[in-house]
C-alpha positions as a LaTeX table, in Angstrom:
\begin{tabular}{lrrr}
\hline
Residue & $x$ (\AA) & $y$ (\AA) & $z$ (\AA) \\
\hline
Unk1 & 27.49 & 126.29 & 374.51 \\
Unk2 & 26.97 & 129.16 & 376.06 \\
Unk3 & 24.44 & 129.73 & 378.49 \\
Unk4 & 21.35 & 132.57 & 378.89 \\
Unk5 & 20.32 & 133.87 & 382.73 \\
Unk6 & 17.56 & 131.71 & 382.61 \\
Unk7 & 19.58 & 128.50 & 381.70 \\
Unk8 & 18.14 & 128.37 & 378.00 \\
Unk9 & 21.06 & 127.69 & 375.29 \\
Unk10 & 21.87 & 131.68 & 373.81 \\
Unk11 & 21.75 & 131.68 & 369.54 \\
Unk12 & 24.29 & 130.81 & 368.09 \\
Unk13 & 24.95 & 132.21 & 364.48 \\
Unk14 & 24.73 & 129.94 & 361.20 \\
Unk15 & 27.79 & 131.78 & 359.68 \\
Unk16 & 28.87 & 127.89 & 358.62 \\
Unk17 & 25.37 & 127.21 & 357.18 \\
Unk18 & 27.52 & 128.11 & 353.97 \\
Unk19 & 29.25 & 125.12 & 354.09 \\
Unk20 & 26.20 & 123.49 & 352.89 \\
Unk21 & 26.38 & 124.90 & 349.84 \\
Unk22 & 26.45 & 121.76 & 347.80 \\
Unk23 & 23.85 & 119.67 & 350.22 \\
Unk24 & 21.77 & 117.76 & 348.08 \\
Unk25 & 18.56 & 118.91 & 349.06 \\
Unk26 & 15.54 & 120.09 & 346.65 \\
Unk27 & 16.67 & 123.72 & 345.23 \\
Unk28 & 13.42 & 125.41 & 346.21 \\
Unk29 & 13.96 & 123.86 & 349.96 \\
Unk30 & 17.86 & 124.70 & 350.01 \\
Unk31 & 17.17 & 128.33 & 348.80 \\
Unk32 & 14.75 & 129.03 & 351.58 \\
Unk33 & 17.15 & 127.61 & 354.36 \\
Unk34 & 20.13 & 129.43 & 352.78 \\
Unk35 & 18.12 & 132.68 & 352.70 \\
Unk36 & 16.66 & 132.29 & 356.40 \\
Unk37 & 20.71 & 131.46 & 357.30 \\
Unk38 & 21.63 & 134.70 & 355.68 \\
Unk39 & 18.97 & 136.76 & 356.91 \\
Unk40 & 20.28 & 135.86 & 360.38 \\
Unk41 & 23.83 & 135.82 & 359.93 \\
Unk42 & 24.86 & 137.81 & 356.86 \\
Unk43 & 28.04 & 136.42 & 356.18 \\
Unk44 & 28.40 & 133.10 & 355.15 \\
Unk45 & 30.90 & 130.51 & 354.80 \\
Unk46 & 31.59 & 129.29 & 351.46 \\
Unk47 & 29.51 & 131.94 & 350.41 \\
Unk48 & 30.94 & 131.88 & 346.63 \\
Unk49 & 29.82 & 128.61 & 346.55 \\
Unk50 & 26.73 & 129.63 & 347.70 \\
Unk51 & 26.24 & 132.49 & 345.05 \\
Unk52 & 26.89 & 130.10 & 342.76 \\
Unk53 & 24.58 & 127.70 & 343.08 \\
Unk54 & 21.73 & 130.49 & 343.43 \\
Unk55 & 22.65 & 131.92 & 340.15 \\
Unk56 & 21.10 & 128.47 & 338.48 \\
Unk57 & 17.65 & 130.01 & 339.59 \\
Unk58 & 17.06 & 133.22 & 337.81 \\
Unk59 & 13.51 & 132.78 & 338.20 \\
Unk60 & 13.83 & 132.62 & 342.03 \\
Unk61 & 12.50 & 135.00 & 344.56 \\
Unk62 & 14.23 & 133.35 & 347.42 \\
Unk63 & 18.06 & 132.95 & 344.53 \\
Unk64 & 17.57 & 136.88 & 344.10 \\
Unk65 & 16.97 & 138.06 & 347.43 \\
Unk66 & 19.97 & 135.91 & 349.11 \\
Unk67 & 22.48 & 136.95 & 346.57 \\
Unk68 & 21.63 & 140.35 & 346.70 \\
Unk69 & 22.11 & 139.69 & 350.89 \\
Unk70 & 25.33 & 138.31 & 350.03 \\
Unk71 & 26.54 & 141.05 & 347.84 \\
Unk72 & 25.46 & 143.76 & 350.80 \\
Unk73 & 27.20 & 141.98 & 353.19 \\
Unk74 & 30.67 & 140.85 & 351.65 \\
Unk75 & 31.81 & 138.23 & 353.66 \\
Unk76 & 35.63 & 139.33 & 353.61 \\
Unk77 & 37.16 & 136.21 & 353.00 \\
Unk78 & 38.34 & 136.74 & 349.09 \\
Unk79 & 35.19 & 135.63 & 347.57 \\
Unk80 & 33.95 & 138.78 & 347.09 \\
Unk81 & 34.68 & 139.09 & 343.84 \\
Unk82 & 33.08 & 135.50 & 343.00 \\
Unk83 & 30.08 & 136.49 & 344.99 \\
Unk84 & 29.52 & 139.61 & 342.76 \\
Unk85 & 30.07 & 137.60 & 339.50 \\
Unk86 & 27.47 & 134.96 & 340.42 \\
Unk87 & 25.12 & 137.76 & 341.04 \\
Unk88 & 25.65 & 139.84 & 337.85 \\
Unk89 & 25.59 & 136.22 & 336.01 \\
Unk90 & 21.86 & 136.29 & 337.97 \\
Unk91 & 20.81 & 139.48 & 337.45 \\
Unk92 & 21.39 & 138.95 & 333.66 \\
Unk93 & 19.54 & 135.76 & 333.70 \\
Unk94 & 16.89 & 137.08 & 335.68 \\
Unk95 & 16.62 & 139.93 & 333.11 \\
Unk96 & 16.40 & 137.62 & 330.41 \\
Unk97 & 13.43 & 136.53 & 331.10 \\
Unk98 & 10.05 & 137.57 & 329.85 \\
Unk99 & 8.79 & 140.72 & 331.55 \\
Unk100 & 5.92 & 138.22 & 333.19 \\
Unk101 & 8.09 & 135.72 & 334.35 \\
Unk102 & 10.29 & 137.70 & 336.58 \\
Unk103 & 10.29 & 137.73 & 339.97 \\
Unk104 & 9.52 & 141.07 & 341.30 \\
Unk105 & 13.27 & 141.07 & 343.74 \\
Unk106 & 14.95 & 141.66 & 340.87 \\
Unk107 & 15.37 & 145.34 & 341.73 \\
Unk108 & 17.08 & 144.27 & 345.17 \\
Unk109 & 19.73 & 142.55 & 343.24 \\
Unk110 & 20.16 & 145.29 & 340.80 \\
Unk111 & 20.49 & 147.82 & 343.56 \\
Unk112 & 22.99 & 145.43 & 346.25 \\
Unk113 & 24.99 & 145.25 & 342.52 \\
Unk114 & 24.92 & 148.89 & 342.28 \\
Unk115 & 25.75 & 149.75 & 345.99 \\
Unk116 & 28.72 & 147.09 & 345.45 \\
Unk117 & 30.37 & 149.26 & 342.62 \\
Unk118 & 28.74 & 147.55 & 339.85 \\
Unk119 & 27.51 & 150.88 & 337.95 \\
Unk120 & 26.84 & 149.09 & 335.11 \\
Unk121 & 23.71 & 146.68 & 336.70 \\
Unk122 & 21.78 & 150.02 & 336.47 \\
Unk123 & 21.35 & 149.69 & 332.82 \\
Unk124 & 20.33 & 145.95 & 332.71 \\
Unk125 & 16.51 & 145.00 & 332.28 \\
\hline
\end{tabular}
């Protein structure tokens, strides 16, 4: 591990935090630890896997705002393309919804969607 001056351990990145994708932890719990993991390193491993699981939780503040992290920072691996899928499948779900019951990130999905090519999320909800 590499080493700071001062003899403290430097960070590390979670870029394999992805890999625990399918850990079977309660989904409000895993959603917060995958979000913190992406919010510190962007691109994750398995991150299709990832997207995928978050796009079961339309009605999730924490599902929204770490796909639409995902989707504005590709991880470059091929699973783009899955990564935007799970998070239009999302972003319709989360649309869905009645006007009260969705969660205000919404419009950071839409717009990571947009930014990503997908002219079309404009027009949903």
């Amino acid at each position: 591990m590499a080493r700071r001056a001062h003899g403290r351990p430097a960070a590390r990145p979670l870029a394999d935090a992805g890999a625990f994708a399918d850990a079977a932890l309660d989904e409000d719990l895993w959603l917060s630890l995958m979000r913190a993991s992406a919010e510190h390193t962007p691109i994750l491993t398995d991150a299709d896997l990832v997207a995928e699981r978050a796009a079961r939780h339309p009605d999730s503040e924490n599902a929204l705002l770490l796909t639409a992290q995902m989707v504005t920072h590709p991880a470059g691996t091929g699973q783009n393309a899955a990564v935007r899928h799970h998070a239009r499948t999302l972003l319709d779900a989360a649309t869905a919804l009645p006007q009260d019951e969705r969660p205000s990130e919404i419009q950071k999905l839409r717009t990571a969607l947009v930014n990503a090519g997908d002219v079309d999320a404009a027009t949903r909800g």
